[in-house]
Short mmCIF file of C-alpha atoms in Angstrom, two decimals:
data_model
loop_
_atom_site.label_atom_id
_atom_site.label_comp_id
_atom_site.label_asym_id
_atom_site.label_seq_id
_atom_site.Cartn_x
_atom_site.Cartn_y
_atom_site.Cartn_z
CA UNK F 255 55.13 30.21 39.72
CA UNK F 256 53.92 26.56 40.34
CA UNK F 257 50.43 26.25 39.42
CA UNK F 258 49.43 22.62 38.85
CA UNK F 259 51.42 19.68 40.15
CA UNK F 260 51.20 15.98 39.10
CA UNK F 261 48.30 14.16 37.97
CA UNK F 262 46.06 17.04 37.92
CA UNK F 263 49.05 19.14 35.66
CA UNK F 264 48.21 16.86 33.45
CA UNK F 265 44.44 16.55 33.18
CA UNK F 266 44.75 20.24 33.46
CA UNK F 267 47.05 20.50 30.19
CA UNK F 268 45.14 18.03 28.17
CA UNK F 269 41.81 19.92 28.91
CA UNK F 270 43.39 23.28 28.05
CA UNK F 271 44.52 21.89 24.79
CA UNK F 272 41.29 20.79 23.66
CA UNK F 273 39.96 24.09 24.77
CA UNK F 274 42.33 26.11 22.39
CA UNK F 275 41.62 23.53 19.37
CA UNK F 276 37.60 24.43 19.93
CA UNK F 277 38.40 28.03 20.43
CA UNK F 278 40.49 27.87 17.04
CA UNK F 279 37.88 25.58 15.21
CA UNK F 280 34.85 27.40 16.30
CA UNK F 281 36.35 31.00 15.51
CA UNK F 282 36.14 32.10 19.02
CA UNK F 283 38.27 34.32 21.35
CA UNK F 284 40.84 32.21 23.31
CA UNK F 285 40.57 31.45 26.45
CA UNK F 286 42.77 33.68 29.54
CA UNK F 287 45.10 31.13 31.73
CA UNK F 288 43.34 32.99 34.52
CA UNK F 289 39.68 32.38 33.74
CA UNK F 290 40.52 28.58 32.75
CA UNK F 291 42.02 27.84 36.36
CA UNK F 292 39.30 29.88 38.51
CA UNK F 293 36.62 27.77 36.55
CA UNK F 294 38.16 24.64 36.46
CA UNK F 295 40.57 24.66 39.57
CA UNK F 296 39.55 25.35 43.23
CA UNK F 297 42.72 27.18 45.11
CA UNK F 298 42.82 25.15 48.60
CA UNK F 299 46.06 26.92 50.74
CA UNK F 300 48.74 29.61 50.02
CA UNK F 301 52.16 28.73 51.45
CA UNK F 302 53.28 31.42 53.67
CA UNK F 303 56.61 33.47 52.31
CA UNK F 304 56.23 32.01 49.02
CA UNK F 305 54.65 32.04 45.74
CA UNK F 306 53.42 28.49 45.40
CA UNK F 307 49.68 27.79 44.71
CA UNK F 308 48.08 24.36 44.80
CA UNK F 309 44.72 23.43 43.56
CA UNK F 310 42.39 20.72 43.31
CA UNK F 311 40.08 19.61 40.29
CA UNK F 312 36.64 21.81 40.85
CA UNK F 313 33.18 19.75 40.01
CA UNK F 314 33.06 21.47 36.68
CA UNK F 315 36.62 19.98 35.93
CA UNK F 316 35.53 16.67 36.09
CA UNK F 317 32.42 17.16 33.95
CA UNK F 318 35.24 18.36 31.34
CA UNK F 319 37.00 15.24 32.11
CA UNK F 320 34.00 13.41 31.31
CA UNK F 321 33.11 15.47 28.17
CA UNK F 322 36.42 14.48 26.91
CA UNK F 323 35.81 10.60 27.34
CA UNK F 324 32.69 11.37 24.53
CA UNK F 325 32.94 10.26 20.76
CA UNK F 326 33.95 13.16 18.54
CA UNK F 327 31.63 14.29 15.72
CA UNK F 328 34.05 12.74 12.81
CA UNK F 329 33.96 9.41 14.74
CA UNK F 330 30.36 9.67 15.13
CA UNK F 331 29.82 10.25 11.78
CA UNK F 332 32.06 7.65 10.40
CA UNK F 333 30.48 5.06 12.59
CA UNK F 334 27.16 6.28 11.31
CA UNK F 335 27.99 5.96 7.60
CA UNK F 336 30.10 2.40 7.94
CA UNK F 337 26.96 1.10 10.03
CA UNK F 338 24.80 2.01 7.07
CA UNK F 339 27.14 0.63 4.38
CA UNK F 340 27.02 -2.66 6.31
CA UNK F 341 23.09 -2.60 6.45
CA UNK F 342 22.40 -1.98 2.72
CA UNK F 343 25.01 -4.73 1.72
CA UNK F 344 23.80 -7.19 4.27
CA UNK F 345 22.51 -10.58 3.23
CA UNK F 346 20.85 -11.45 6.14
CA UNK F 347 16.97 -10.51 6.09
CA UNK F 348 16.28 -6.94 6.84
CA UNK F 349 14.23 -8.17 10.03
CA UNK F 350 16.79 -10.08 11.49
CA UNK F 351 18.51 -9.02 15.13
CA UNK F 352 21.69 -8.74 13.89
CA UNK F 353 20.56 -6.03 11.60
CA UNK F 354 17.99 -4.35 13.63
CA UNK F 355 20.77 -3.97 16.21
CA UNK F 356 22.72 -1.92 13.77
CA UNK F 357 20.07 0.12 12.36
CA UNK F 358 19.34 1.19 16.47
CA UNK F 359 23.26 1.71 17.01
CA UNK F 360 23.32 3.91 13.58
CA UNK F 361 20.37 6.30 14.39
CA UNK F 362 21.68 6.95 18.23
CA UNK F 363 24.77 7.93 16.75
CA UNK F 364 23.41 10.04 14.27
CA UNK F 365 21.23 11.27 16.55
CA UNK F 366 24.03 12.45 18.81
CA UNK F 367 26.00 13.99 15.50
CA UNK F 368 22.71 16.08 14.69
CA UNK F 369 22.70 17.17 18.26
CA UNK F 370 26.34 17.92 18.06
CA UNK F 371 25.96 19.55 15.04
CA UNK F 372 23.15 21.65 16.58
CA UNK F 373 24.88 23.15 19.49
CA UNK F 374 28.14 23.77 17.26
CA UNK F 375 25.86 25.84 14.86
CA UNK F 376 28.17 24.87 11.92
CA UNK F 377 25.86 25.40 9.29
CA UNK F 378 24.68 28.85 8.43
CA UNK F 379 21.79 30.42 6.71
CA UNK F 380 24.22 32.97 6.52
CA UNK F 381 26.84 31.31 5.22
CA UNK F 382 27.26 30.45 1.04
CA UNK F 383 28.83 26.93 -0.24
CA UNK F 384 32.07 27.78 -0.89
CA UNK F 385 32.28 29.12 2.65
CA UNK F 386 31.89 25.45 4.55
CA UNK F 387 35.42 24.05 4.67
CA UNK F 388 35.43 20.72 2.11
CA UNK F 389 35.88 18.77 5.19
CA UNK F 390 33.09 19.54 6.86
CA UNK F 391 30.81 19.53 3.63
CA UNK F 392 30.04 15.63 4.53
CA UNK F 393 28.16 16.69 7.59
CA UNK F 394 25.63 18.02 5.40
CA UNK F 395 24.17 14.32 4.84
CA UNK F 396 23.67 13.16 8.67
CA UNK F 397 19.70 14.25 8.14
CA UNK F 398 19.85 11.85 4.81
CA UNK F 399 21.39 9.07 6.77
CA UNK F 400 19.15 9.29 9.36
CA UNK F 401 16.40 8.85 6.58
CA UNK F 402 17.62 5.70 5.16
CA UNK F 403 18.05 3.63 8.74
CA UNK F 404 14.86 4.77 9.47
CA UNK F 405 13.85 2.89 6.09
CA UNK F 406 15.40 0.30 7.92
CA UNK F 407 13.11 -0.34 10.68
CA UNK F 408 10.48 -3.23 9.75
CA UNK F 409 8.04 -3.01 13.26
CA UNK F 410 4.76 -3.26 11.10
CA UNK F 411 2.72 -1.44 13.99
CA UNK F 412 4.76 2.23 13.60
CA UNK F 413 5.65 1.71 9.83
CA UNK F 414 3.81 4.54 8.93
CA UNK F 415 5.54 6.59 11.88
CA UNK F 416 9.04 5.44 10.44
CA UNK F 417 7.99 6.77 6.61
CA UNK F 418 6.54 10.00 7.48
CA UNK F 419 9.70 10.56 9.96
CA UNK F 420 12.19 9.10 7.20
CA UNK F 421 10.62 11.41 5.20
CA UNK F 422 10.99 14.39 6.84
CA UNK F 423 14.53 13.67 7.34
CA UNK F 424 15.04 13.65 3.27
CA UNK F 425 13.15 16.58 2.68
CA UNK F 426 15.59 18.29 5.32
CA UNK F 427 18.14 17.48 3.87
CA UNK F 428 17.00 18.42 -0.02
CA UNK F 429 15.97 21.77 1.58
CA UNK F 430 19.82 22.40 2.82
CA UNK F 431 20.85 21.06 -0.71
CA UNK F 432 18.55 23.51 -2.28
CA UNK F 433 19.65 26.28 0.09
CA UNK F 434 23.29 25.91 -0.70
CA UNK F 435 22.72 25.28 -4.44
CA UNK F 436 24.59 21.91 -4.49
CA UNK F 437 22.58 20.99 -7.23
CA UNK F 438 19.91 21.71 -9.63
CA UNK F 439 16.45 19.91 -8.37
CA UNK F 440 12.99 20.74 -7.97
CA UNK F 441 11.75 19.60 -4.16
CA UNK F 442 9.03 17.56 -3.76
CA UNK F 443 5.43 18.76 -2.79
CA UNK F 444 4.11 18.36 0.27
CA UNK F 445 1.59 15.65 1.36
CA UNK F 446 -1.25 18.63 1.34
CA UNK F 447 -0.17 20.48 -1.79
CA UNK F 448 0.37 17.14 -3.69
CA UNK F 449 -3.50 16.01 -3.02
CA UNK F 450 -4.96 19.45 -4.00
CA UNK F 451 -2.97 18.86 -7.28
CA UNK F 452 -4.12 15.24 -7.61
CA UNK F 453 -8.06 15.87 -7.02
CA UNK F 454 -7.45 19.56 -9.06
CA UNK F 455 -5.94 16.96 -12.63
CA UNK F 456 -8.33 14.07 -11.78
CA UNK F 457 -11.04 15.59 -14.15
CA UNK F 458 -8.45 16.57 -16.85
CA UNK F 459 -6.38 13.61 -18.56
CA UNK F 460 -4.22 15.80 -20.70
CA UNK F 461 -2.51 17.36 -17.76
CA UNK F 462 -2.04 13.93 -16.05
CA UNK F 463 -0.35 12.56 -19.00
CA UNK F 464 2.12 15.10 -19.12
CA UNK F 465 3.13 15.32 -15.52
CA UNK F 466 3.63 11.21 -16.01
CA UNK F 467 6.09 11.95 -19.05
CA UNK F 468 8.10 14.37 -16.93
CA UNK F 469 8.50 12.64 -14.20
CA UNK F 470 9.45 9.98 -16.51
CA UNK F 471 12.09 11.99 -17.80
CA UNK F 472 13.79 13.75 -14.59
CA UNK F 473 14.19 10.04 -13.51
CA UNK F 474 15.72 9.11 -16.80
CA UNK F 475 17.84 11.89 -16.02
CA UNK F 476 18.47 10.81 -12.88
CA UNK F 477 19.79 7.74 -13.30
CA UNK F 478 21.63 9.18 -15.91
CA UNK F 479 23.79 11.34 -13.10
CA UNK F 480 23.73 9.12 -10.52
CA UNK F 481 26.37 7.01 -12.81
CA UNK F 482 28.25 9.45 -13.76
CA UNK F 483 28.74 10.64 -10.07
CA UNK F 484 29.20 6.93 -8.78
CA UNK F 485 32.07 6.85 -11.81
CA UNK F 486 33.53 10.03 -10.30
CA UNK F 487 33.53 8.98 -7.39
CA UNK F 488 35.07 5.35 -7.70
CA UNK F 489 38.33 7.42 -8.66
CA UNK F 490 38.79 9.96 -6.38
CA UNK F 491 37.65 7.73 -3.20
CA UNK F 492 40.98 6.01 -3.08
CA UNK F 493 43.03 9.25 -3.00
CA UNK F 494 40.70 11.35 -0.70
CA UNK F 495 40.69 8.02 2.19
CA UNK F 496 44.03 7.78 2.01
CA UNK F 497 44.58 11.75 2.47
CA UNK F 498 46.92 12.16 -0.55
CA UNK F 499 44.14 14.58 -2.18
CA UNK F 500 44.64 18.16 -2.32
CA UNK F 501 41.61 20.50 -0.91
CA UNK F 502 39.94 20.65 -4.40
CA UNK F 503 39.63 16.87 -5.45
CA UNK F 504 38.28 16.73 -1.09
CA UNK F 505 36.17 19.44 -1.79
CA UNK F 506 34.93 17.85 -5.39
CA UNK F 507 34.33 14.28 -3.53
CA UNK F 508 32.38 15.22 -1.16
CA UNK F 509 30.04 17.59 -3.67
CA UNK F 510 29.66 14.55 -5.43
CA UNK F 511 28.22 12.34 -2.18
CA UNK F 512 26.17 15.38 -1.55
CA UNK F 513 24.34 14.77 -5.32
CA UNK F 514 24.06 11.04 -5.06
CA UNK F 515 22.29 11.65 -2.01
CA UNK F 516 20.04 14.18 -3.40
CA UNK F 517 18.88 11.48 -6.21
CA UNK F 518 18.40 9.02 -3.61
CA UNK F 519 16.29 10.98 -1.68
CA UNK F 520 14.22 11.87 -4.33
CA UNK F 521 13.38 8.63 -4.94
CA UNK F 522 12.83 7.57 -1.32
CA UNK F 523 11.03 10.23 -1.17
CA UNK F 524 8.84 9.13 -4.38
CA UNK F 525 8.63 5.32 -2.90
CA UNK F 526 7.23 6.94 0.36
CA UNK F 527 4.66 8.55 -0.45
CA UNK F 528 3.29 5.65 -2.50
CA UNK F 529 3.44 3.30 0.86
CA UNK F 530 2.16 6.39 2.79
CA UNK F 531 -1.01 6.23 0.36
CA UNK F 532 -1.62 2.32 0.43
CA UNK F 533 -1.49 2.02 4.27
CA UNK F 534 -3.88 5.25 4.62
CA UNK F 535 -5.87 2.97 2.17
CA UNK F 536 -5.47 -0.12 4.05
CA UNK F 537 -6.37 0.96 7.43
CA UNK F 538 -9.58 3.07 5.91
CA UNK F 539 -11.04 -0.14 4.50
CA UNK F 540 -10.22 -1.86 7.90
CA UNK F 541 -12.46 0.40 9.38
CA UNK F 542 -15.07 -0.31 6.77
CA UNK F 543 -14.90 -3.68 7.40
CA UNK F 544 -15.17 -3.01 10.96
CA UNK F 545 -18.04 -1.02 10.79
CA UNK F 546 -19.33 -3.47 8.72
CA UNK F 547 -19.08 -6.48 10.73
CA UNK F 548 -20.48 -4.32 13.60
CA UNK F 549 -23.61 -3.47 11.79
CA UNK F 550 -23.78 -7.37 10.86
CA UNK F 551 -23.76 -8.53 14.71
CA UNK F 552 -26.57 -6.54 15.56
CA UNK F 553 -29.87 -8.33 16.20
CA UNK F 554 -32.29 -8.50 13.13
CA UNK F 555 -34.86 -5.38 13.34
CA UNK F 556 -38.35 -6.19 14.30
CA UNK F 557 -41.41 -4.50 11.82
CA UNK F 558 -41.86 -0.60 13.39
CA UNK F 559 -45.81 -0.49 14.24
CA UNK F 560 -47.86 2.25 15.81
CA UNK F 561 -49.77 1.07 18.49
CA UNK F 562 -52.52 3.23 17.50
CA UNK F 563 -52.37 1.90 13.95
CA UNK F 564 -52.43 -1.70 14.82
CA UNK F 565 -55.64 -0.85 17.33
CA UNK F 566 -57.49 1.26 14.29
CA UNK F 567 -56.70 -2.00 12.28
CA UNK F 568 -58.26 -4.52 14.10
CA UNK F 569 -61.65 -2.13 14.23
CA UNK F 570 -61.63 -1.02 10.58
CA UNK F 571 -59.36 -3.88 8.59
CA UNK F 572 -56.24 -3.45 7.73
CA UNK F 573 -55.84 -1.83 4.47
CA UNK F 574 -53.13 -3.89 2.98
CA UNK F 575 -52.31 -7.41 3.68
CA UNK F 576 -51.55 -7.59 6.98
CA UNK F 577 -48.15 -9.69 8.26
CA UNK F 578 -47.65 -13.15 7.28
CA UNK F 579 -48.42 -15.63 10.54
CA UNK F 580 -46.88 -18.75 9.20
CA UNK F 581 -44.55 -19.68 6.50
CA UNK F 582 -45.38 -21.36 3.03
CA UNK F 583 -44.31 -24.25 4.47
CA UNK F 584 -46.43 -24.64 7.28
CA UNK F 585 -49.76 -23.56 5.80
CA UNK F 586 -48.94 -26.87 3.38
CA UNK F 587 -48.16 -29.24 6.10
CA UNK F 588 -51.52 -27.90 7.46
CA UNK F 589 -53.44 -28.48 4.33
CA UNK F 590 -51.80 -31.75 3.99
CA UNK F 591 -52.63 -32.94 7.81
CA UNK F 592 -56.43 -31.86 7.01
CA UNK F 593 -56.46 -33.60 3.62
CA UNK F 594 -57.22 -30.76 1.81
CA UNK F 595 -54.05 -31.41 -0.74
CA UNK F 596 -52.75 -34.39 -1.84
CA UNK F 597 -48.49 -35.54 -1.13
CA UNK F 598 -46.47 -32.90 -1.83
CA UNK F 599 -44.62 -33.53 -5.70
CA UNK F 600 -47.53 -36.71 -6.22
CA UNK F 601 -50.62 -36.24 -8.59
CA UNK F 602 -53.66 -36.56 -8.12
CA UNK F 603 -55.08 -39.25 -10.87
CA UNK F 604 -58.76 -38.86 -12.40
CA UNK F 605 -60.74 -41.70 -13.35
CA UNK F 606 -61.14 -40.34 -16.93
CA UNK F 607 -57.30 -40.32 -17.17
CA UNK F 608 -57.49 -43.77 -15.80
CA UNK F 609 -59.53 -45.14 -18.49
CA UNK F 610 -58.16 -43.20 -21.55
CA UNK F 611 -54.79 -44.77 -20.12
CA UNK F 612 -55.93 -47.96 -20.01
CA UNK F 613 -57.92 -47.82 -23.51
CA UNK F 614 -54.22 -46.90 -25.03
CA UNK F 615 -52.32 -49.43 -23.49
CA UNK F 616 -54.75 -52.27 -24.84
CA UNK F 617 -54.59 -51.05 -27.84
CA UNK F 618 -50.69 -51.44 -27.98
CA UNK F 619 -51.09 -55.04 -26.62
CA UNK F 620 -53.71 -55.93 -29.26
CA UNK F 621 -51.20 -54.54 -32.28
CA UNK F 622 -48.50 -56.54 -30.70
CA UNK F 623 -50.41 -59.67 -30.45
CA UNK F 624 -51.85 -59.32 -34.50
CA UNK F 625 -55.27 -59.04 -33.63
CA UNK F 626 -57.42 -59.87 -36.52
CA UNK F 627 -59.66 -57.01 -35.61
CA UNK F 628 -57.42 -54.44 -35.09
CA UNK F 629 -55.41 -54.66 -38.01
CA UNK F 630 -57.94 -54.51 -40.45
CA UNK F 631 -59.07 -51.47 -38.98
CA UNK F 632 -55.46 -50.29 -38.60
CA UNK F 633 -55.13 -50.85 -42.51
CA UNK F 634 -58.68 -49.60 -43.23
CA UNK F 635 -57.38 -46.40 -41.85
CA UNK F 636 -54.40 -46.15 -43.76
CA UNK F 637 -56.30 -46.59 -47.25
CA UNK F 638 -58.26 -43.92 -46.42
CA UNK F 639 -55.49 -41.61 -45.13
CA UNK F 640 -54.19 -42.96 -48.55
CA UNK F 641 -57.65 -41.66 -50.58
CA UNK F 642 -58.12 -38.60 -48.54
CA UNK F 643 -54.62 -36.55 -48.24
CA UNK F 644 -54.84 -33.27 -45.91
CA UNK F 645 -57.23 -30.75 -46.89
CA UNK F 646 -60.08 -32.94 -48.20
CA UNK F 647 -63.57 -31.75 -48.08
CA UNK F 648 -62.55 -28.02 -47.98
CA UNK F 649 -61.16 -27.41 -51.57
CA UNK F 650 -64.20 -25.11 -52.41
CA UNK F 651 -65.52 -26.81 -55.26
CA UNK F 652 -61.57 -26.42 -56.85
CA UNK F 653 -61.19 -29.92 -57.33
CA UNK F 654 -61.20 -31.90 -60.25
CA UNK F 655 -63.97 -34.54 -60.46
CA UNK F 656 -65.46 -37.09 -62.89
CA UNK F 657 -68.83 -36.81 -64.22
CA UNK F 658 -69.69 -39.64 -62.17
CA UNK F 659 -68.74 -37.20 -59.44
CA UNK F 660 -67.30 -37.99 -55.90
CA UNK F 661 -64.29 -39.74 -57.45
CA UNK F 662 -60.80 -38.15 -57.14
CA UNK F 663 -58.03 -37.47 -59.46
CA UNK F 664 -55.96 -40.28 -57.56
CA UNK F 665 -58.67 -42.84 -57.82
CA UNK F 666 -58.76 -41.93 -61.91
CA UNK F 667 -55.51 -41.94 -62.24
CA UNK F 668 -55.16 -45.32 -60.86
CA UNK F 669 -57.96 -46.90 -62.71
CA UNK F 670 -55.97 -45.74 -66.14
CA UNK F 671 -52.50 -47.39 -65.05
CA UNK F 672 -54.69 -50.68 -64.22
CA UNK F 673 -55.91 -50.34 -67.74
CA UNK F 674 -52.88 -49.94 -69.36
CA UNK F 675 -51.12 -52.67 -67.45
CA UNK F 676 -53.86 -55.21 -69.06
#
């Protein structure tokens, strides 16, 4: 029996192949001959006498057609992953076009290979670890990739969109790590649960200090893994690409991706949240400041008075000093127009002070000039400053006199050393 003829033999062949391989990959019951060509085939004429069928492509043929003309999920993820090995070695700014444009190209095709992976239901909750076939154990990381470009993406305006959706893209991915028991790890709190803990430790140091020395230590311990598993994997990389690796070392190679990832999204995850909590922080004290400068735009407020107050005031005083009418200022210009106060930072002079100035300054010019006068007052003074040292007249009858009386010890004293000397 002739069923397909030509051309659309063998669009119908190639179709029906890639049927079978789904059928067979997917676990599912095979497709009937018959039920592939009344889906996919429309049956236009029956020769008379004979057994000969001929049919056209249907609508839903060509949509297969199509279908087939779409990437594959192992090209979509190995696009995916060589697009991100590109970005993170990159020299070229992280802003630039060139690697914006491969960041955008790397999440659409992840984006298709999550969709893909969706539909295809290839992870179970069902299923255990060692029942995912080693080759598709790599497909476990598309949510982690899909974190890291959207690290990638630098427009300031949605960077806090791009962490908290990075974010949930790690955490995804941890959780299916943690479901399948890939590794030991503890997941990371939520944004909630993490700020009841932080306001529930803020009054108690003791417990602070101790979740900073653990944390300290898992990422000592961290680190420690991470190369060890980047050592294991430098030697089985070359045998696994090349496909000279059994099923085990495949198996063991891509268990090991799997854990590097889970360190690196733990500390993505880590770095988040910090940047998470500084542009909260920096967009609350924009508002402030906003606010702020608001408040400082408005129009001074006038003094709030009753009218009724203000009326009793006028009839029965005040009560308190009532508002000032003029400045400082003003009431001294005033004063100053009327006379009433001399210049402003200028004395006013006395005619006592005048004289008494005056008085003092002659006297200076007479000592200079060796007035006769003057300096025999001048050295009048001095003997008796000379005779009469502080305290005299107030010794209380304590001082020593002679019997002449009124004569002091000094005066005696130098009366006997005149003696002596003749």
């Amino acid at each position: 029996m002739e069923t397909v003829a030509g051309a659309a033999h063998s669009r119908f062949r190639k179709f029906f192949d890639v049927l079978v391989k789904w059928s067979n990959w997917t676990n599912a019951a095979p497709f009937p001959v018959s039920f592939v060509l009344s889906q996919f085939f429309t049956k236009v004429a029956v020769v008379p006498g004979s057994e000969v069928f001929r049919f056209l492509p249907s609508p839903m043929m060509a949509a297969a057609e199509d279908e087939l003309l779409l990437p594959r999920l192992p090209e979509l993820f190995e696009s995916s992953k060589q697009l991100l090995e590109e970005v993170e070695v990159a020299t070229e700014p992280t802003g630039s076009r060139l690697i914006q444009d491969k960041v955008f190209k790397g999440l659409d095709l992840l984006e298709k290979a999550a969709e893909m992976l969706s539909q295809l239901d290839l992870f179970s909750r069902n299923d255990d670890l060692e029942e995912i076939a080693s080759t598709d154990l790599k497909y476990l990381m598309v949510p982690a990739f899909q974190g890291a470009l959207g690290m990638k993406q630098v427009n300031p305006s949605k960077r806090l969109e791009h962490l908290q959706w990075a974010r949930e893209h790690f955490l995804n991915y941890l959780t299916q790590c943690q479901y399948y028991h890939v590794a030991q790890f503890e997941l990371p709190r939520n944004k909630n649960n993490s700020a009841e803990n932080n306001t529930a430790n803020c009054s108690m140091a003791y417990p602070n200090l101790v979740a900073m020395a653990s944390q300290r230590q898992a990422k000592i311990e961290r680190y420690k893994q991470k190369k060890e598993v980047e050592h294991r994997l430098s030697t089985l990389k070359s045998a696994v690409e090349s496909g000279q690796a059994d099923d085990e070392r495949v198996r063991e190679y891509y268990l090991l991706h799997l854990r590097r990832w889970i360190g690196i999204s733990l500390e993505e995850i880590e770095s988040i949240d910090q940047e998470i909590k500084i542009l909260k922080e920096k967009d609350s004290s924009k508002e402030a400041s906003t606010s702020h400068s608001s408040l400082q735009d408005r129009p001074p407020r006038k003094p709030f008075i009753l009218t009724r107050n203000v009326t009793q005031a006028k009839v029965f005083g005040a009560g308190y000093p009532s508002l000032a009418t003029m400045t400082v200022n003003d009431w001294y210009e005033q004063h100053r127009r009327y006379g009433a106060l001399p210049d402003r930072g200028i004395a006013q002079t006395t005619p006592a002070f005048k004289r008494a100035a005056q008085h003092q300054k002659d006297q200076e010019q007479k000592e200079e000039e060796d007035d006769d006068g003057t300096l025999y007052r001048a050295r009048e003074w001095d003997d008796w400053k000379d005779t009469h040292p502080r305290g005299y007249g107030n010794r209380q009858n304590m001082g020593v006199l002679a019997r002449g009386g009124g004569v002091t010890i000094k005066r005696i004293v130098a009366a006997v050393m005149i003696d002596s000397s003749n």
